[in-house]
mmCIF file of C-alpha atoms in Angstrom:
data_model
loop_
_atom_site.group_PDB
_atom_site.id
_atom_site.type_symbol
_atom_site.label_atom_id
_atom_site.label_comp_id
_atom_site.label_asym_id
_atom_site.label_seq_id
_atom_site.Cartn_x
_atom_site.Cartn_y
_atom_site.Cartn_z
ATOM 1 C CA UNK A 1 44.008 78.047 -57.141
ATOM 2 C CA UNK A 2 41.284 76.270 -55.269
ATOM 3 C CA UNK A 3 42.008 72.816 -54.239
ATOM 4 C CA UNK A 4 39.117 70.435 -54.626
ATOM 5 C CA UNK A 5 38.791 67.757 -52.125
ATOM 6 C CA UNK A 6 37.920 64.775 -54.271
ATOM 7 C CA UNK A 7 36.524 61.984 -52.232
ATOM 8 C CA UNK A 8 37.664 58.640 -53.468
ATOM 9 C CA UNK A 9 34.951 56.066 -53.245
ATOM 10 C CA UNK A 10 36.438 52.708 -52.510
ATOM 11 C CA UNK A 11 35.553 50.104 -55.096
ATOM 12 C CA UNK A 12 34.048 47.894 -52.372
ATOM 13 C CA UNK A 13 31.445 50.607 -51.609
ATOM 14 C CA UNK A 14 30.577 50.947 -55.317
ATOM 15 C CA UNK A 15 29.939 47.263 -55.540
ATOM 16 C CA UNK A 16 27.794 47.383 -52.406
ATOM 17 C CA UNK A 17 25.708 50.216 -53.848
ATOM 18 C CA UNK A 18 25.122 48.342 -57.085
ATOM 19 C CA UNK A 19 24.241 45.214 -55.137
ATOM 20 C CA UNK A 20 21.869 47.248 -53.010
ATOM 21 C CA UNK A 21 20.167 48.674 -56.098
ATOM 22 C CA UNK A 22 19.871 45.247 -57.667
ATOM 23 C CA UNK A 23 18.470 43.804 -54.484
ATOM 24 C CA UNK A 24 15.966 46.668 -54.179
ATOM 25 C CA UNK A 25 14.932 46.131 -57.783
ATOM 26 C CA UNK A 26 14.310 42.469 -57.256
ATOM 27 C CA UNK A 27 12.464 43.228 -54.029
ATOM 28 C CA UNK A 28 10.170 45.715 -55.786
ATOM 29 C CA UNK A 29 9.534 43.337 -58.693
ATOM 30 C CA UNK A 30 8.943 40.524 -56.226
ATOM 31 C CA UNK A 31 6.444 42.606 -54.282
ATOM 32 C CA UNK A 32 4.628 43.521 -57.500
ATOM 33 C CA UNK A 33 4.362 39.858 -58.421
ATOM 34 C CA UNK A 34 3.321 38.979 -54.876
ATOM 35 C CA UNK A 35 0.315 41.274 -55.099
ATOM 36 C CA UNK A 36 -0.645 41.044 -58.753
ATOM 37 C CA UNK A 37 -0.420 37.291 -59.386
ATOM 38 C CA UNK A 38 -2.812 36.153 -56.629
ATOM 39 C CA UNK A 39 -5.216 38.956 -57.543
ATOM 40 C CA UNK A 40 -5.193 37.882 -61.180
ATOM 41 C CA UNK A 41 -5.530 34.210 -60.246
ATOM 42 C CA UNK A 42 -8.369 34.985 -57.856
ATOM 43 C CA UNK A 43 -10.179 37.019 -60.515
ATOM 44 C CA UNK A 44 -10.223 33.962 -62.762
ATOM 45 C CA UNK A 45 -11.082 31.363 -60.092
ATOM 46 C CA UNK A 46 -14.539 31.180 -58.508
ATOM 47 C CA UNK A 47 -14.244 31.939 -54.819
ATOM 48 C CA UNK A 48 -17.884 32.158 -53.754
ATOM 49 C CA UNK A 49 -21.139 30.314 -54.316
ATOM 50 C CA UNK A 50 -22.274 33.251 -56.433
ATOM 51 C CA UNK A 51 -19.229 32.851 -58.701
ATOM 52 C CA UNK A 52 -19.932 29.123 -58.995
ATOM 53 C CA UNK A 53 -23.586 29.827 -59.805
ATOM 54 C CA UNK A 54 -22.435 31.695 -62.919
ATOM 55 C CA UNK A 55 -20.949 28.463 -64.268
ATOM 56 C CA UNK A 56 -22.850 26.028 -66.423
ATOM 57 C CA UNK A 57 -23.861 22.643 -65.002
ATOM 58 C CA UNK A 58 -21.084 20.924 -66.958
ATOM 59 C CA UNK A 59 -18.465 23.376 -65.688
ATOM 60 C CA UNK A 60 -19.783 23.041 -62.150
ATOM 61 C CA UNK A 61 -19.377 19.286 -62.319
ATOM 62 C CA UNK A 62 -15.677 19.716 -63.111
ATOM 63 C CA UNK A 63 -14.996 21.748 -59.972
ATOM 64 C CA UNK A 64 -13.233 19.859 -57.203
ATOM 65 C CA UNK A 65 -14.243 20.279 -53.577
ATOM 66 C CA UNK A 66 -10.553 20.475 -52.645
ATOM 67 C CA UNK A 67 -8.896 23.798 -53.400
ATOM 68 C CA UNK A 68 -6.280 24.184 -56.176
ATOM 69 C CA UNK A 69 -3.365 24.032 -53.737
ATOM 70 C CA UNK A 70 -4.551 20.784 -52.220
ATOM 71 C CA UNK A 71 -5.762 22.478 -49.079
ATOM 72 C CA UNK A 72 -9.167 21.300 -47.902
ATOM 73 C CA UNK A 73 -11.270 24.370 -47.315
ATOM 74 C CA UNK B 1 29.086 31.308 -23.988
ATOM 75 C CA UNK B 2 27.343 34.221 -25.739
ATOM 76 C CA UNK B 3 30.449 34.869 -27.785
ATOM 77 C CA UNK B 4 30.670 31.307 -28.979
ATOM 78 C CA UNK B 5 26.988 31.354 -30.013
ATOM 79 C CA UNK B 6 27.422 34.573 -31.987
ATOM 80 C CA UNK B 7 30.587 33.192 -33.594
ATOM 81 C CA UNK B 8 28.714 30.062 -34.556
ATOM 82 C CA UNK B 9 25.875 32.091 -36.121
ATOM 83 C CA UNK B 10 28.403 34.265 -37.947
ATOM 84 C CA UNK B 11 30.090 31.178 -39.334
ATOM 85 C CA UNK B 12 26.757 29.803 -40.612
ATOM 86 C CA UNK B 13 25.871 33.157 -42.228
ATOM 87 C CA UNK B 14 29.302 33.396 -43.868
ATOM 88 C CA UNK B 15 29.142 29.897 -45.240
ATOM 89 C CA UNK B 16 25.581 30.347 -46.421
ATOM 90 C CA UNK B 17 26.540 33.512 -48.313
ATOM 91 C CA UNK B 18 29.427 31.699 -49.958
ATOM 92 C CA UNK B 19 27.312 28.740 -50.981
ATOM 93 C CA UNK B 20 26.454 28.435 -54.690
ATOM 94 C CA UNK B 21 22.781 27.899 -53.815
ATOM 95 C CA UNK B 22 22.602 31.228 -51.977
ATOM 96 C CA UNK B 23 24.378 33.039 -54.835
ATOM 97 C CA UNK B 24 21.994 31.457 -57.320
ATOM 98 C CA UNK B 25 18.931 32.415 -55.274
ATOM 99 C CA UNK B 26 20.265 35.985 -54.834
ATOM 100 C CA UNK B 27 20.040 36.699 -58.573
ATOM 101 C CA UNK B 28 17.161 39.121 -59.251
ATOM 102 C CA UNK B 29 15.563 36.886 -61.872
ATOM 103 C CA UNK B 30 15.735 33.828 -59.630
ATOM 104 C CA UNK B 31 14.449 35.604 -56.531
ATOM 105 C CA UNK B 32 11.620 37.096 -58.594
ATOM 106 C CA UNK B 33 10.730 33.633 -59.895
ATOM 107 C CA UNK B 34 10.805 32.181 -56.376
ATOM 108 C CA UNK B 35 8.458 34.917 -55.156
ATOM 109 C CA UNK B 36 6.212 34.294 -58.168
ATOM 110 C CA UNK B 37 5.924 30.625 -57.208
ATOM 111 C CA UNK B 38 5.456 31.266 -53.498
ATOM 112 C CA UNK B 39 3.058 34.222 -53.729
ATOM 113 C CA UNK B 40 -0.163 32.202 -54.191
ATOM 114 C CA UNK B 41 0.812 29.907 -51.322
ATOM 115 C CA UNK B 42 1.551 32.837 -49.037
ATOM 116 C CA UNK B 43 -1.663 34.654 -49.885
ATOM 117 C CA UNK B 44 -3.933 31.602 -49.572
ATOM 118 C CA UNK B 45 -2.461 30.846 -46.158
ATOM 119 C CA UNK B 46 -2.891 34.350 -44.762
ATOM 120 C CA UNK B 47 -5.255 34.488 -41.783
ATOM 121 C CA UNK B 48 -8.753 35.287 -42.943
ATOM 122 C CA UNK B 49 -8.128 34.123 -46.491
ATOM 123 C CA UNK B 50 -10.002 30.842 -45.898
ATOM 124 C CA UNK B 51 -13.717 31.258 -46.569
ATOM 125 C CA UNK B 52 -16.064 30.489 -43.678
ATOM 126 C CA UNK B 53 -18.105 28.164 -45.901
ATOM 127 C CA UNK B 54 -16.411 25.140 -47.399
ATOM 128 C CA UNK B 55 -15.878 24.950 -51.144
ATOM 129 C CA UNK B 56 -18.118 21.878 -51.181
ATOM 130 C CA UNK B 57 -21.111 23.884 -49.962
ATOM 131 C CA UNK B 58 -20.296 26.807 -52.243
ATOM 132 C CA UNK B 59 -20.544 24.351 -55.150
ATOM 133 C CA UNK B 60 -23.696 22.737 -53.746
ATOM 134 C CA UNK B 61 -25.318 26.174 -53.394
ATOM 135 C CA UNK B 62 -24.528 26.822 -57.060
ATOM 136 C CA UNK B 63 -26.045 23.444 -57.958
ATOM 137 C CA UNK B 64 -29.250 24.343 -56.114
ATOM 138 C CA UNK B 65 -29.524 27.471 -58.228
ATOM 139 C CA UNK B 66 -28.886 25.425 -61.378
ATOM 140 C CA UNK B 67 -31.546 22.871 -60.395
ATOM 141 C CA UNK B 68 -34.160 25.641 -60.372
ATOM 142 C CA UNK B 69 -33.208 26.392 -63.985
ATOM 143 C CA UNK B 70 -33.730 22.819 -65.111
ATOM 144 C CA UNK B 71 -36.813 21.891 -63.083
ATOM 145 C CA UNK B 72 -40.334 23.097 -63.808
ATOM 146 C CA UNK B 73 -43.018 23.358 -61.172
ATOM 147 C CA UNK B 74 -46.718 23.217 -61.878
ATOM 148 C CA UNK B 75 -47.981 26.863 -61.913
ATOM 149 C CA UNK B 76 -50.620 26.008 -59.282
ATOM 150 C CA UNK B 77 -47.874 25.794 -56.687
ATOM 151 C CA UNK B 78 -47.267 29.543 -57.042
ATOM 152 C CA UNK B 79 -49.629 32.221 -55.714
ATOM 153 C CA UNK B 80 -49.132 34.565 -58.664
ATOM 154 C CA UNK B 81 -47.325 34.566 -62.008
ATOM 155 C CA UNK B 82 -44.310 36.308 -60.530
ATOM 156 C CA UNK B 83 -44.279 34.749 -57.063
ATOM 157 C CA UNK B 84 -40.731 33.885 -55.995
ATOM 158 C CA UNK B 85 -39.354 30.365 -55.869
ATOM 159 C CA UNK B 86 -39.179 29.574 -52.167
ATOM 160 C CA UNK B 87 -36.028 27.757 -51.040
ATOM 161 C CA UNK B 88 -35.902 26.215 -47.570
ATOM 162 C CA UNK B 89 -32.870 24.783 -45.788
ATOM 163 C CA UNK B 90 -33.840 22.406 -43.019
ATOM 164 C CA UNK B 91 -32.069 22.366 -39.633
ATOM 165 C CA UNK B 92 -28.463 23.485 -39.554
ATOM 166 C CA UNK B 93 -27.281 25.897 -42.205
ATOM 167 C CA UNK B 94 -24.062 24.663 -43.855
ATOM 168 C CA UNK B 95 -24.066 27.516 -46.393
ATOM 169 C CA UNK B 96 -23.579 30.570 -44.168
ATOM 170 C CA UNK B 97 -24.596 33.599 -46.219
ATOM 171 C CA UNK B 98 -23.431 32.029 -49.467
ATOM 172 C CA UNK B 99 -26.770 30.475 -50.429
ATOM 173 C CA UNK B 100 -28.646 33.767 -50.079
ATOM 174 C CA UNK B 101 -25.855 35.571 -51.948
ATOM 175 C CA UNK B 102 -25.868 33.082 -54.810
ATOM 176 C CA UNK B 103 -29.622 33.544 -55.367
ATOM 177 C CA UNK B 104 -29.748 37.299 -54.733
ATOM 178 C CA UNK B 105 -30.939 39.329 -57.703
ATOM 179 C CA UNK B 106 -31.374 36.292 -59.945
ATOM 180 C CA UNK B 107 -34.512 35.196 -61.767
ATOM 181 C CA UNK B 108 -35.728 32.044 -63.463
ATOM 182 C CA UNK B 109 -38.714 32.297 -65.829
ATOM 183 C CA UNK B 110 -39.576 35.719 -64.426
ATOM 184 C CA UNK B 111 -39.482 34.544 -60.808
ATOM 185 C CA UNK B 112 -37.097 35.732 -58.133
ATOM 186 C CA UNK B 113 -35.970 33.687 -55.134
ATOM 187 C CA UNK B 114 -36.586 33.714 -51.426
ATOM 188 C CA UNK B 115 -34.219 31.710 -49.213
ATOM 189 C CA UNK B 116 -35.259 30.733 -45.688
ATOM 190 C CA UNK B 117 -33.695 28.557 -42.998
ATOM 191 C CA UNK B 118 -36.246 26.536 -41.077
ATOM 192 C CA UNK B 119 -35.908 24.338 -37.964
ATOM 193 C CA UNK B 120 -38.482 21.759 -39.110
ATOM 194 C CA UNK B 121 -40.539 21.181 -42.225
ATOM 195 C CA UNK B 122 -43.890 21.385 -40.442
ATOM 196 C CA UNK B 123 -42.998 24.767 -38.944
ATOM 197 C CA UNK B 124 -42.855 26.399 -42.317
ATOM 198 C CA UNK B 125 -45.020 27.105 -45.282
ATOM 199 C CA UNK B 126 -44.477 24.780 -48.193
ATOM 200 C CA UNK B 127 -41.354 25.669 -50.186
ATOM 201 C CA UNK B 128 -40.664 24.837 -53.825
ATOM 202 C CA UNK B 129 -37.220 23.460 -53.045
ATOM 203 C CA UNK B 130 -36.327 21.874 -49.725
ATOM 204 C CA UNK B 131 -32.656 21.204 -48.995
ATOM 205 C CA UNK B 132 -32.093 18.606 -46.292
ATOM 206 C CA UNK B 133 -28.483 18.660 -45.016
ATOM 207 C CA UNK B 134 -26.966 15.359 -43.894
ATOM 208 C CA UNK B 135 -28.375 14.483 -40.485
ATOM 209 C CA UNK B 136 -31.422 16.730 -40.858
ATOM 210 C CA UNK B 137 -33.530 13.869 -42.272
ATOM 211 C CA UNK B 138 -34.715 13.184 -38.718
ATOM 212 C CA UNK B 139 -36.332 16.626 -38.628
ATOM 213 C CA UNK B 140 -38.803 15.634 -41.312
ATOM 214 C CA UNK B 141 -42.063 15.070 -39.562
ATOM 215 C CA UNK B 142 -43.787 12.388 -41.609
ATOM 216 C CA UNK B 143 -43.047 10.874 -44.969
ATOM 217 C CA UNK B 144 -41.101 12.436 -47.843
ATOM 218 C CA UNK B 145 -43.893 11.245 -50.105
ATOM 219 C CA UNK B 146 -46.324 13.569 -48.319
ATOM 220 C CA UNK B 147 -43.951 16.434 -49.010
ATOM 221 C CA UNK B 148 -43.673 15.454 -52.672
ATOM 222 C CA UNK B 149 -47.472 15.512 -52.947
ATOM 223 C CA UNK B 150 -47.185 19.260 -52.265
ATOM 224 C CA UNK B 151 -44.962 19.769 -55.330
ATOM 225 C CA UNK B 152 -41.698 20.138 -53.417
ATOM 226 C CA UNK B 153 -38.336 19.439 -55.044
ATOM 227 C CA UNK B 154 -36.464 17.718 -52.227
ATOM 228 C CA UNK B 155 -32.667 17.804 -52.331
ATOM 229 C CA UNK B 156 -30.461 15.949 -49.861
ATOM 230 C CA UNK B 157 -26.943 14.674 -49.486
ATOM 231 C CA UNK B 158 -26.987 11.394 -47.607
ATOM 232 C CA UNK B 159 -27.634 7.722 -48.256
ATOM 233 C CA UNK B 160 -30.519 7.930 -45.792
ATOM 234 C CA UNK B 161 -32.050 10.576 -48.029
ATOM 235 C CA UNK B 162 -31.737 8.284 -51.066
ATOM 236 C CA UNK B 163 -33.504 5.518 -49.105
ATOM 237 C CA UNK B 164 -36.239 7.976 -48.109
ATOM 238 C CA UNK B 165 -36.882 8.633 -51.803
ATOM 239 C CA UNK B 166 -35.616 12.213 -52.107
ATOM 240 C CA UNK B 167 -35.838 13.664 -55.621
ATOM 241 C CA UNK B 168 -32.184 14.769 -55.928
ATOM 242 C CA UNK B 169 -29.301 13.584 -53.748
ATOM 243 C CA UNK B 170 -25.788 15.021 -53.826
ATOM 244 C CA UNK B 171 -22.821 12.726 -53.593
ATOM 245 C CA UNK B 172 -19.064 13.216 -53.789
ATOM 246 C CA UNK B 173 -17.467 11.354 -56.662
ATOM 247 C CA UNK B 174 -13.726 11.674 -57.390
ATOM 248 C CA UNK B 175 -13.533 14.882 -55.326
ATOM 249 C CA UNK B 176 -16.392 16.395 -57.323
ATOM 250 C CA UNK B 177 -20.031 17.081 -56.482
ATOM 251 C CA UNK B 178 -22.376 14.824 -58.439
ATOM 252 C CA UNK B 179 -26.031 13.931 -57.940
ATOM 253 C CA UNK B 180 -28.637 11.196 -58.286
ATOM 254 C CA UNK B 181 -32.177 11.849 -59.515
ATOM 255 C CA UNK B 182 -35.110 9.736 -58.394
ATOM 256 C CA UNK B 183 -37.491 9.995 -61.356
ATOM 257 C CA UNK B 184 -40.394 8.314 -59.531
ATOM 258 C CA UNK B 185 -40.230 10.862 -56.722
ATOM 259 C CA UNK B 186 -40.015 13.687 -59.265
ATOM 260 C CA UNK B 187 -43.154 12.336 -60.898
ATOM 261 C CA UNK B 188 -44.910 12.168 -57.507
ATOM 262 C CA UNK B 189 -44.041 15.821 -56.976
ATOM 263 C CA UNK B 190 -45.395 16.819 -60.411
ATOM 264 C CA UNK B 191 -41.984 18.137 -61.357
ATOM 265 C CA UNK B 192 -40.678 18.256 -64.905
ATOM 266 C CA UNK B 193 -36.943 17.696 -64.951
ATOM 267 C CA UNK B 194 -35.091 18.658 -68.119
ATOM 268 C CA UNK B 195 -33.312 15.992 -70.139
ATOM 269 C CA UNK B 196 -30.033 17.883 -69.750
ATOM 270 C CA UNK B 197 -30.181 17.537 -65.968
ATOM 271 C CA UNK B 198 -31.187 13.885 -66.187
ATOM 272 C CA UNK B 199 -28.301 13.124 -68.549
ATOM 273 C CA UNK B 200 -25.780 14.606 -66.109
ATOM 274 C CA UNK B 201 -27.167 12.696 -63.142
ATOM 275 C CA UNK B 202 -25.469 9.552 -61.862
ATOM 276 C CA UNK B 203 -27.352 6.307 -62.163
ATOM 277 C CA UNK B 204 -27.945 4.600 -58.819
ATOM 278 C CA UNK B 205 -26.536 1.061 -58.582
#
């Protein structure tokens, strides 16, 4: 009869693995958001004079000279 | 000494990990939300993310293009039926490449655009639109009225320019770009300004 050497994984390690997976998941989702949100926001916001020139006069008059995050550019 | 410093750091890390705030922020949903809120701030503050030209001049460049859509020049001021509308910027160029880019490939009433940056008005051939940045008024050799007699739409951005009788003057009002129109000067320059543009203009006090 062959004796199998069953390795017993301590419960602490199991918890660490699950925490690691959860952390990785949140990191990946965070990175996705980090890259997609600004890209989407930028696609909707005029960022050049050419973009602004596509707006109507009325729309142009609503644009503030200070950027959306309050940073003077 | 080193040991005590490392022990101190270890104590801070331990206590931070135990803190309810850290546990709350460690949750995947919460950390994702935090990243979502911080992402735009991080990206807009990355080096190189700030445009070389200020937003104010990007908007003013777009206004200049819009003015050409709402102002009519007498055909005699053009060599041919499809001659481009000549835009001149006097003195320093506050637009960088943005002004040229905003006009590139566009047409108004079958006319394209040509943008040039000139050191003085007398050095150049007569444009259809002359933009005079603040401080460049001194570069105008002679009277603005003489320039208007040549059918030029003059656009400036200073009080001095208003006093000189420029046709359109930009101003900043509640953080937004607005403009005044001097109808007498427009008449002197034989320009027809659309009612829509006149209605959006500020009235000088």
